């Protein structure tokens, strides 16, 4: 299976007369793009902004991030979601790099929404502070969700994915600056020199805990609460087969942009044939009931063993209840002789002294930590706020609060904020972006 992604590097974004890309400058006709967004009758208010690194801009409540792309064969970028169901992982894409479409609520936020700062101390807490961003700030007529802590955000998230396709189309007929090729052939009967290398699988645990449909991550447009562990080609993940959902404390979330650019997958692909024999991705899930968790762990371990894996990397989207899936999966793999490394955040409390994962096992002896979700962050006011900052305190955003006996409200009168790392949009970067390190004292 061979996937080619032609890259166009965005150095600047401006509004202008015609959607175009030239010499690193992305030009967007704002009214044309907004008219396209408003074709969904659920969108009641919409505006577009540009947010670049160094801008004194704070965004809240941020709901989703997507890389603008287009397919050369006219199929939808996200099969089964924005286009007809078709296999992903082969063919040619064009992508606008150093760039994302961000979706921000005009008013209402929820547990799964977060904060992005484009400059200052807060910029480093999320990967998207480094990118040139097209920001859609919008509201919908989905009144039934406005006072719900957990929101599906369906209209807003779909608007973001469609806008990313709309913008990405401007590079369809252009020649890319460079091309990334991702190719991984059949698992068995590989070259003898490759088969001598340690065989590795990557186990992903996307968010799928909500039994009501519409909140979870999607695979080919299918709610992953229905999913059971399945072997997938890594190219499928990079090629739009997975779409981020609207559940989980937001620092733990994997945005669609994260799936499209998964650094862990790219690193494993790069090492294939050099230091490892990369077997592919076991796409697992996260469950609620203990029996469901145990069943998934059995499936994952059986597949890894049957594939002949010597080692595995397990990454979870979330923490708390999902820690049981994460730890159970690692233990099951170790029990069948597959040496396993886990990648996760941890919840050690504001003082850093609590148990890092809900459940632990002595067989989990190789864990990469992406930081403490409960770490307190105090940020000064920002000149411009896109969205509604009060959502951080008012609407139950993970990591924010209306009032605290010692700390006061998350949102202060002068526009400064205090929050837990929990509220930084996709801030833990378990997919492989994380710059955090552990220090021993």
Short mmCIF file of C-alpha atoms in Angstrom, two decimals:
data_model
loop_
_atom_site.label_atom_id
_atom_site.label_comp_id
_atom_site.label_asym_id
_atom_site.label_seq_id
_atom_site.Cartn_x
_atom_site.Cartn_y
_atom_site.Cartn_z
CA UNK A 1 0.00 0.00 0.00
CA UNK A 2 1.51 3.30 -1.12
CA UNK A 3 0.38 6.78 -0.05
CA UNK A 4 1.93 9.96 -1.41
CA UNK A 5 1.32 13.30 0.30
CA UNK A 6 2.41 16.35 -1.65
CA UNK A 7 3.27 19.18 0.74
CA UNK A 8 2.72 22.92 0.36
CA UNK A 9 4.27 24.95 3.19
CA UNK A 10 2.17 27.86 4.45
CA UNK A 11 4.26 30.85 5.50
CA UNK A 12 1.39 33.32 5.74
CA UNK A 13 -2.41 33.48 5.49
CA UNK A 14 -4.37 36.52 4.29
CA UNK A 15 -7.92 37.31 3.22
CA UNK A 16 -8.34 38.33 -0.41
CA UNK A 17 -10.44 38.07 -3.55
CA UNK A 18 -9.75 34.48 -4.56
CA UNK A 19 -8.87 31.25 -2.78
CA UNK A 20 -5.29 30.53 -3.86
CA UNK A 21 -1.81 29.50 -2.79
CA UNK A 22 1.39 31.00 -4.17
CA UNK A 23 4.92 31.47 -2.85
CA UNK A 24 3.92 30.22 0.59
CA UNK A 25 0.95 32.59 0.96
CA UNK A 26 -2.53 31.14 1.39
CA UNK A 27 -5.25 33.58 0.29
CA UNK A 28 -8.84 32.96 1.40
CA UNK A 29 -11.97 34.72 0.17
CA UNK A 30 -13.67 35.09 3.53
CA UNK A 31 -17.24 35.65 2.30
CA UNK A 32 -17.03 32.75 -0.13
CA UNK A 33 -15.79 30.44 2.62
CA UNK A 34 -18.46 31.63 5.07
CA UNK A 35 -21.18 31.15 2.47
CA UNK A 36 -19.99 27.57 2.07
CA UNK A 37 -20.09 27.03 5.85
CA UNK A 38 -23.60 28.50 6.16
CA UNK A 39 -24.98 25.91 3.74
CA UNK A 40 -25.49 23.85 6.90
CA UNK A 41 -28.70 25.34 8.30
CA UNK A 42 -27.63 24.45 11.82
CA UNK A 43 -24.93 27.16 11.70
CA UNK A 44 -26.50 30.36 13.05
CA UNK A 45 -23.40 32.55 13.41
CA UNK A 46 -20.01 32.22 11.73
CA UNK A 47 -16.88 34.32 11.28
CA UNK A 48 -13.35 33.58 10.08
CA UNK A 49 -10.12 34.83 11.62
CA UNK A 50 -6.41 34.25 11.11
CA UNK A 51 -4.19 33.34 14.07
CA UNK A 52 -0.43 33.06 13.56
CA UNK A 53 2.45 32.31 15.95
CA UNK A 54 3.31 35.45 17.91
CA UNK A 55 -0.17 36.95 17.63
CA UNK A 56 -1.55 38.09 20.98
CA UNK A 57 -4.58 35.86 20.57
CA UNK A 58 -6.27 33.45 22.95
CA UNK A 59 -8.90 31.01 21.67
CA UNK A 60 -11.58 29.34 23.79
CA UNK A 61 -13.58 27.07 23.61
CA UNK A 62 -11.58 25.24 20.89
CA UNK A 63 -13.31 22.12 19.62
CA UNK A 64 -11.37 20.63 16.71
CA UNK A 65 -8.29 20.99 14.47
CA UNK A 66 -7.91 19.72 10.90
CA UNK A 67 -5.15 19.91 8.29
CA UNK A 68 -6.45 21.27 4.94
CA UNK A 69 -6.06 18.61 2.25
CA UNK A 70 -7.41 17.56 -1.11
CA UNK A 71 -7.45 14.30 -3.04
CA UNK A 72 -6.38 14.30 -6.66
CA UNK A 73 -9.10 11.76 -7.55
CA UNK A 74 -11.94 13.98 -6.21
CA UNK A 75 -12.88 11.65 -3.36
CA UNK A 76 -13.62 13.10 0.08
CA UNK A 77 -10.64 13.63 2.36
CA UNK A 78 -12.44 11.74 5.15
CA UNK A 79 -14.08 8.66 3.59
CA UNK A 80 -17.39 7.70 5.15
CA UNK A 81 -17.63 11.13 6.80
CA UNK A 82 -17.19 14.00 4.33
CA UNK A 83 -17.31 11.72 1.30
CA UNK A 84 -18.54 8.35 0.17
CA UNK A 85 -17.14 5.32 1.95
CA UNK A 86 -13.99 4.11 0.22
CA UNK A 87 -10.68 2.60 1.24
CA UNK A 88 -8.06 5.02 2.54
CA UNK A 89 -4.30 4.60 2.49
CA UNK A 90 -3.44 4.57 -1.20
CA UNK A 91 -3.14 7.26 -3.86
CA UNK A 92 -2.09 10.89 -3.78
CA UNK A 93 -3.07 13.74 -1.49
CA UNK A 94 -2.03 17.37 -1.42
CA UNK A 95 -1.72 19.01 2.01
CA UNK A 96 -1.22 22.53 3.33
CA UNK A 97 1.49 22.16 5.98
CA UNK A 98 2.29 24.40 8.98
CA UNK A 99 -1.40 25.19 8.88
CA UNK A 100 -4.67 24.06 10.45
CA UNK A 101 -8.36 24.85 10.50
CA UNK A 102 -9.43 25.43 14.11
CA UNK A 103 -13.06 25.29 15.21
CA UNK A 104 -14.00 27.55 18.13
CA UNK A 105 -17.38 27.99 19.79
CA UNK A 106 -18.84 31.49 19.52
CA UNK A 107 -20.36 31.12 22.99
CA UNK A 108 -20.77 27.65 24.40
CA UNK A 109 -18.11 25.24 25.57
CA UNK A 110 -18.00 21.92 27.34
CA UNK A 111 -15.86 19.30 29.02
CA UNK A 112 -14.14 18.40 25.74
CA UNK A 113 -13.23 21.95 24.65
CA UNK A 114 -10.03 23.84 25.37
CA UNK A 115 -7.69 26.83 25.19
CA UNK A 116 -4.99 27.80 22.68
CA UNK A 117 -2.63 30.78 23.09
CA UNK A 118 -0.69 32.00 20.06
CA UNK A 119 2.03 33.76 22.06
CA UNK A 120 3.46 34.13 25.55
CA UNK A 121 3.80 31.43 28.19
CA UNK A 122 0.65 29.62 27.07
CA UNK A 123 1.83 29.09 23.49
CA UNK A 124 4.04 26.13 24.38
CA UNK A 125 1.23 24.10 25.93
CA UNK A 126 -0.36 23.07 22.63
CA UNK A 127 1.09 22.17 19.25
CA UNK A 128 -1.36 24.49 17.50
CA UNK A 129 0.26 27.57 18.98
CA UNK A 130 3.07 26.94 16.48
CA UNK A 131 0.88 26.80 13.37
CA UNK A 132 -0.69 29.31 11.01
CA UNK A 133 -4.39 28.84 11.73
CA UNK A 134 -7.62 29.59 9.92
CA UNK A 135 -10.08 29.98 12.81
CA UNK A 136 -13.79 29.34 12.37
CA UNK A 137 -15.74 30.88 15.24
CA UNK A 138 -19.34 29.77 15.05
CA UNK A 139 -22.56 28.93 16.88
CA UNK A 140 -25.41 26.59 16.05
CA UNK A 141 -29.11 26.11 16.68
CA UNK A 142 -28.42 22.96 18.69
CA UNK A 143 -30.02 24.51 21.77
CA UNK A 144 -30.44 21.15 23.47
CA UNK A 145 -26.66 20.99 23.90
CA UNK A 146 -25.94 24.48 25.16
CA UNK A 147 -26.26 23.65 28.82
CA UNK A 148 -24.88 20.11 28.54
CA UNK A 149 -21.37 19.56 29.87
CA UNK A 150 -20.77 16.89 27.21
CA UNK A 151 -21.54 18.16 23.71
CA UNK A 152 -21.49 16.34 20.39
CA UNK A 153 -20.55 19.58 18.59
CA UNK A 154 -21.60 17.82 15.37
CA UNK A 155 -22.44 20.89 13.27
CA UNK A 156 -19.29 22.75 14.29
CA UNK A 157 -16.95 19.80 13.84
CA UNK A 158 -18.42 18.92 10.43
CA UNK A 159 -18.11 22.56 9.40
CA UNK A 160 -14.42 22.44 10.24
CA UNK A 161 -13.79 19.28 8.23
CA UNK A 162 -15.66 20.61 5.23
CA UNK A 163 -13.86 23.95 5.45
CA UNK A 164 -10.51 22.13 5.52
CA UNK A 165 -11.46 20.34 2.31
CA UNK A 166 -12.75 23.58 0.77
CA UNK A 167 -9.46 25.38 1.47
CA UNK A 168 -7.27 22.41 0.58
CA UNK A 169 -8.75 22.32 -2.94
CA UNK A 170 -6.70 25.40 -3.90
CA UNK A 171 -3.54 23.28 -4.24
CA UNK A 172 -5.09 20.39 -6.15
CA UNK A 173 -3.64 21.40 -9.53
CA UNK A 174 -0.32 22.73 -8.18
CA UNK A 175 3.09 21.08 -7.96
CA UNK A 176 4.06 20.33 -4.36
CA UNK A 177 7.28 21.58 -2.80
CA UNK A 178 8.09 18.06 -1.68
CA UNK A 179 6.37 14.71 -1.41
CA UNK A 180 6.26 12.26 1.47
CA UNK A 181 5.83 8.63 0.50
CA UNK A 182 4.47 6.10 2.96
CA UNK A 183 4.73 2.54 1.78
CA UNK A 184 4.39 -0.64 3.80
CA UNK A 185 3.84 -3.91 1.99
CA UNK A 186 2.50 -7.28 3.05
CA UNK A 187 3.29 -8.42 6.56
CA UNK A 188 4.46 -11.95 5.71
CA UNK A 189 7.21 -13.06 3.30
CA UNK A 190 9.16 -9.83 3.60
CA UNK A 191 12.81 -9.57 2.66
CA UNK A 192 15.00 -11.79 4.79
CA UNK A 193 17.02 -8.83 6.06
CA UNK A 194 13.85 -7.07 7.22
CA UNK A 195 12.50 -10.15 8.94
CA UNK A 196 15.69 -10.42 10.99
CA UNK A 197 14.83 -7.09 12.67
CA UNK A 198 12.66 -6.82 15.81
CA UNK A 199 8.98 -6.85 14.79
CA UNK A 200 6.88 -4.04 16.27
CA UNK A 201 3.18 -3.16 16.31
CA UNK A 202 1.65 0.17 17.27
CA UNK A 203 -1.51 -0.14 19.38
CA UNK A 204 -3.80 2.91 19.33
CA UNK A 205 -6.67 3.33 21.79
CA UNK A 206 -8.88 6.14 20.44
CA UNK A 207 -11.75 7.47 22.52
CA UNK A 208 -14.89 5.32 22.32
CA UNK A 209 -16.35 5.29 25.84
CA UNK A 210 -19.68 7.00 25.19
CA UNK A 211 -22.43 4.45 24.61
CA UNK A 212 -24.65 7.13 23.09
CA UNK A 213 -23.65 7.71 19.50
CA UNK A 214 -22.15 10.98 18.26
CA UNK A 215 -19.46 11.67 20.86
CA UNK A 216 -16.74 9.15 20.00
CA UNK A 217 -13.95 9.06 17.44
CA UNK A 218 -14.98 7.74 14.04
CA UNK A 219 -13.30 5.18 11.79
CA UNK A 220 -14.49 5.43 8.20
CA UNK A 221 -17.42 7.40 9.62
CA UNK A 222 -18.34 4.60 12.05
CA UNK A 223 -18.70 5.33 15.76
CA UNK A 224 -15.87 3.53 17.52
CA UNK A 225 -18.06 2.48 20.43
CA UNK A 226 -19.13 -0.30 18.05
CA UNK A 227 -15.53 -1.15 17.26
CA UNK A 228 -13.44 -4.15 18.29
CA UNK A 229 -9.64 -4.27 17.95
CA UNK A 230 -8.71 -4.54 14.29
CA UNK A 231 -5.49 -4.60 12.30
CA UNK A 232 -5.19 -1.45 10.19
CA UNK A 233 -2.57 -0.26 7.75
CA UNK A 234 -0.78 2.82 9.14
CA UNK A 235 -1.50 4.64 5.87
CA UNK A 236 -5.21 4.50 6.63
CA UNK A 237 -4.70 6.56 9.77
CA UNK A 238 -2.57 9.14 7.94
CA UNK A 239 -5.11 9.26 5.10
CA UNK A 240 -8.29 10.37 6.86
CA UNK A 241 -9.81 7.08 7.98
CA UNK A 242 -10.07 8.43 11.53
CA UNK A 243 -11.89 11.56 12.66
CA UNK A 244 -11.68 13.00 16.16
CA UNK A 245 -14.71 12.87 18.40
CA UNK A 246 -16.12 15.18 21.04
CA UNK A 247 -15.39 13.49 24.33
CA UNK A 248 -12.65 13.36 26.96
CA UNK A 249 -10.81 16.06 28.92
CA UNK A 250 -9.37 18.17 26.15
CA UNK A 251 -5.64 17.98 26.91
CA UNK A 252 -5.96 14.21 26.41
CA UNK A 253 -7.79 14.44 23.09
CA UNK A 254 -6.42 13.51 19.69
CA UNK A 255 -7.64 16.01 17.12
CA UNK A 256 -8.19 14.99 13.52
CA UNK A 257 -4.98 16.89 12.71
CA UNK A 258 -3.16 14.55 15.11
CA UNK A 259 -4.46 11.48 13.28
CA UNK A 260 -3.54 12.97 9.89
CA UNK A 261 0.03 13.65 11.01
CA UNK A 262 0.63 11.01 13.69
CA UNK A 263 4.32 11.45 14.61
CA UNK A 264 4.48 8.03 16.29
CA UNK A 265 3.31 6.30 13.12
CA UNK A 266 5.65 8.34 10.94
CA UNK A 267 8.59 7.51 13.21
CA UNK A 268 7.82 3.78 13.07
CA UNK A 269 7.44 3.94 9.28
CA UNK A 270 10.79 5.74 9.00
CA UNK A 271 12.57 3.05 11.02
CA UNK A 272 10.97 0.16 9.11
CA UNK A 273 13.66 -1.86 7.38
CA UNK A 274 16.40 -0.02 9.29
CA UNK A 275 16.02 -0.83 12.98
CA UNK A 276 12.60 -2.51 13.13
CA UNK A 277 10.18 -4.61 11.12
CA UNK A 278 7.01 -2.52 11.47
CA UNK A 279 3.97 -4.78 11.26
CA UNK A 280 1.28 -2.10 11.33
CA UNK A 281 -1.38 -0.65 13.62
CA UNK A 282 -3.66 -2.59 15.90
CA UNK A 283 -6.54 -0.15 16.26
CA UNK A 284 -8.14 -0.86 19.61
CA UNK A 285 -10.72 1.07 21.62
CA UNK A 286 -11.63 2.29 25.11
CA UNK A 287 -14.54 0.75 26.95
CA UNK A 288 -16.68 1.28 30.05
CA UNK A 289 -17.36 -2.16 31.56
CA UNK A 290 -14.50 -4.27 32.90
CA UNK A 291 -15.46 -7.28 30.77
CA UNK A 292 -15.31 -5.12 27.63
CA UNK A 293 -11.86 -3.89 28.59
CA UNK A 294 -10.62 -7.43 29.20
CA UNK A 295 -12.08 -8.65 25.89
CA UNK A 296 -10.30 -5.93 23.94
CA UNK A 297 -7.00 -6.69 25.68
CA UNK A 298 -7.36 -10.37 24.72
CA UNK A 299 -8.01 -9.40 21.09
CA UNK A 300 -4.98 -7.08 20.97
CA UNK A 301 -2.62 -9.61 22.54
CA UNK A 302 -3.80 -12.41 20.26
CA UNK A 303 -3.31 -10.29 17.14
CA UNK A 304 0.14 -9.11 18.20
CA UNK A 305 1.23 -12.65 19.02
CA UNK A 306 -0.22 -14.07 15.79
CA UNK A 307 1.57 -11.39 13.77
CA UNK A 308 4.83 -12.40 15.40
CA UNK A 309 5.40 -9.11 17.19
CA UNK A 310 8.46 -8.90 19.42
CA UNK A 311 7.47 -5.49 20.76
CA UNK A 312 4.55 -3.10 20.93
CA UNK A 313 3.90 0.57 21.62
CA UNK A 314 0.53 1.31 23.24
CA UNK A 315 -0.93 4.84 23.27
CA UNK A 316 -4.20 5.86 24.93
CA UNK A 317 -6.44 8.87 24.24
CA UNK A 318 -7.54 9.94 27.68
CA UNK A 319 -7.01 9.04 31.30
CA UNK A 320 -8.99 7.96 34.33
CA UNK A 321 -11.35 5.15 33.30
CA UNK A 322 -9.29 4.52 30.10
CA UNK A 323 -6.23 3.80 32.24
CA UNK A 324 -7.76 0.38 32.94
CA UNK A 325 -7.86 -0.36 29.19
CA UNK A 326 -4.32 0.97 28.79
CA UNK A 327 -2.77 -1.01 31.63
CA UNK A 328 -4.83 -4.13 30.86
CA UNK A 329 -3.64 -4.07 27.26
CA UNK A 330 0.02 -3.74 28.26
CA UNK A 331 -0.29 -6.61 30.76
CA UNK A 332 -1.99 -8.86 28.18
CA UNK A 333 0.77 -8.16 25.66
CA UNK A 334 3.51 -8.82 28.19
CA UNK A 335 1.77 -12.06 29.21
CA UNK A 336 2.08 -13.41 25.64
CA UNK A 337 5.73 -12.40 25.42
CA UNK A 338 5.44 -9.07 23.58
CA UNK A 339 7.69 -6.46 25.17
CA UNK A 340 5.58 -3.32 25.48
CA UNK A 341 6.08 0.41 25.97
CA UNK A 342 3.15 2.62 26.97
CA UNK A 343 2.66 6.28 26.06
CA UNK A 344 0.24 8.31 28.18
CA UNK A 345 -0.33 11.37 30.27
CA UNK A 346 -0.84 11.02 34.01
CA UNK A 347 -3.13 12.51 36.64
CA UNK A 348 -1.00 13.08 39.72
CA UNK A 349 -3.01 15.94 41.24
CA UNK A 350 -2.09 19.60 41.49
CA UNK A 351 0.68 18.77 43.91
CA UNK A 352 2.03 15.94 41.74
CA UNK A 353 1.78 13.41 44.56
CA UNK A 354 -1.22 11.30 43.58
CA UNK A 355 -1.17 7.90 41.84
CA UNK A 356 -0.45 8.70 38.17
CA UNK A 357 -2.80 6.10 36.62
CA UNK A 358 -6.09 4.80 38.00
CA UNK A 359 -4.75 1.26 37.92
CA UNK A 360 -1.16 0.02 37.90
CA UNK A 361 0.67 -3.25 37.36
CA UNK A 362 4.31 -4.22 37.92
CA UNK A 363 4.47 -5.41 34.30
CA UNK A 364 4.04 -1.79 33.17
CA UNK A 365 7.74 -1.12 33.59
CA UNK A 366 8.29 1.08 30.50
CA UNK A 367 5.98 4.09 30.38
CA UNK A 368 6.59 7.33 28.51
CA UNK A 369 4.89 10.16 30.42
CA UNK A 370 3.49 13.16 28.55
CA UNK A 371 2.93 15.20 31.69
CA UNK A 372 0.46 15.80 34.49
CA UNK A 373 -3.03 16.82 33.43
CA UNK A 374 -3.63 18.50 36.79
CA UNK A 375 -0.65 20.85 36.69
CA UNK A 376 -1.77 24.43 37.37
CA UNK A 377 -1.08 27.03 34.68
CA UNK A 378 -1.42 30.77 35.33
CA UNK A 379 -1.55 32.94 32.19
CA UNK A 380 -1.74 36.73 31.80
CA UNK A 381 -4.43 38.49 29.76
CA UNK A 382 -4.26 38.35 25.97
CA UNK A 383 -5.11 41.31 23.73
CA UNK A 384 -7.64 39.38 21.63
CA UNK A 385 -9.97 36.53 22.57
CA UNK A 386 -11.63 34.49 19.84
CA UNK A 387 -14.74 32.78 21.15
CA UNK A 388 -15.92 33.40 24.69
CA UNK A 389 -13.34 33.10 27.46
CA UNK A 390 -15.99 32.80 30.16
CA UNK A 391 -16.79 29.34 28.75
CA UNK A 392 -13.65 28.14 30.55
CA UNK A 393 -15.28 28.84 33.90
CA UNK A 394 -18.99 28.71 33.12
CA UNK A 395 -19.45 25.63 30.94
CA UNK A 396 -17.58 22.90 32.77
CA UNK A 397 -14.45 22.79 30.63
CA UNK A 398 -12.07 20.19 31.98
CA UNK A 399 -9.45 22.06 33.96
CA UNK A 400 -11.53 25.20 34.47
CA UNK A 401 -13.90 26.25 37.23
CA UNK A 402 -16.34 28.99 38.19
CA UNK A 403 -14.85 29.44 41.65
CA UNK A 404 -12.29 27.97 44.01
CA UNK A 405 -11.96 28.78 47.74
CA UNK A 406 -8.22 29.43 47.37
CA UNK A 407 -7.64 30.20 43.69
CA UNK A 408 -10.82 32.09 42.89
CA UNK A 409 -12.40 31.81 39.41
CA UNK A 410 -10.53 30.46 36.38
CA UNK A 411 -11.32 33.64 34.45
CA UNK A 412 -10.38 36.80 36.29
CA UNK A 413 -11.78 40.29 35.68
CA UNK A 414 -8.58 41.46 33.97
CA UNK A 415 -8.73 38.58 31.45
CA UNK A 416 -5.95 36.55 33.02
CA UNK A 417 -6.72 32.90 33.62
CA UNK A 418 -5.73 30.08 35.94
CA UNK A 419 -6.49 26.54 34.87
CA UNK A 420 -5.25 22.99 34.95
CA UNK A 421 -3.25 21.63 32.02
CA UNK A 422 -6.47 19.63 31.42
CA UNK A 423 -7.86 22.62 29.49
CA UNK A 424 -5.02 23.10 26.99
CA UNK A 425 -6.31 21.93 23.61
CA UNK A 426 -4.76 18.50 22.81
CA UNK A 427 -1.96 19.62 25.09
CA UNK A 428 -0.58 16.27 26.22
CA UNK A 429 0.37 15.34 22.65
CA UNK A 430 0.48 11.58 23.28
CA UNK A 431 0.54 11.03 19.50
CA UNK A 432 4.19 12.03 19.53
CA UNK A 433 4.46 15.82 19.52
CA UNK A 434 5.12 16.14 23.24
CA UNK A 435 8.24 18.18 24.16
CA UNK A 436 7.89 17.40 27.87
CA UNK A 437 10.57 15.58 29.82
CA UNK A 438 10.69 13.96 33.23
CA UNK A 439 13.09 15.19 35.91
CA UNK A 440 14.08 13.32 39.04
CA UNK A 441 14.54 15.30 42.24
#
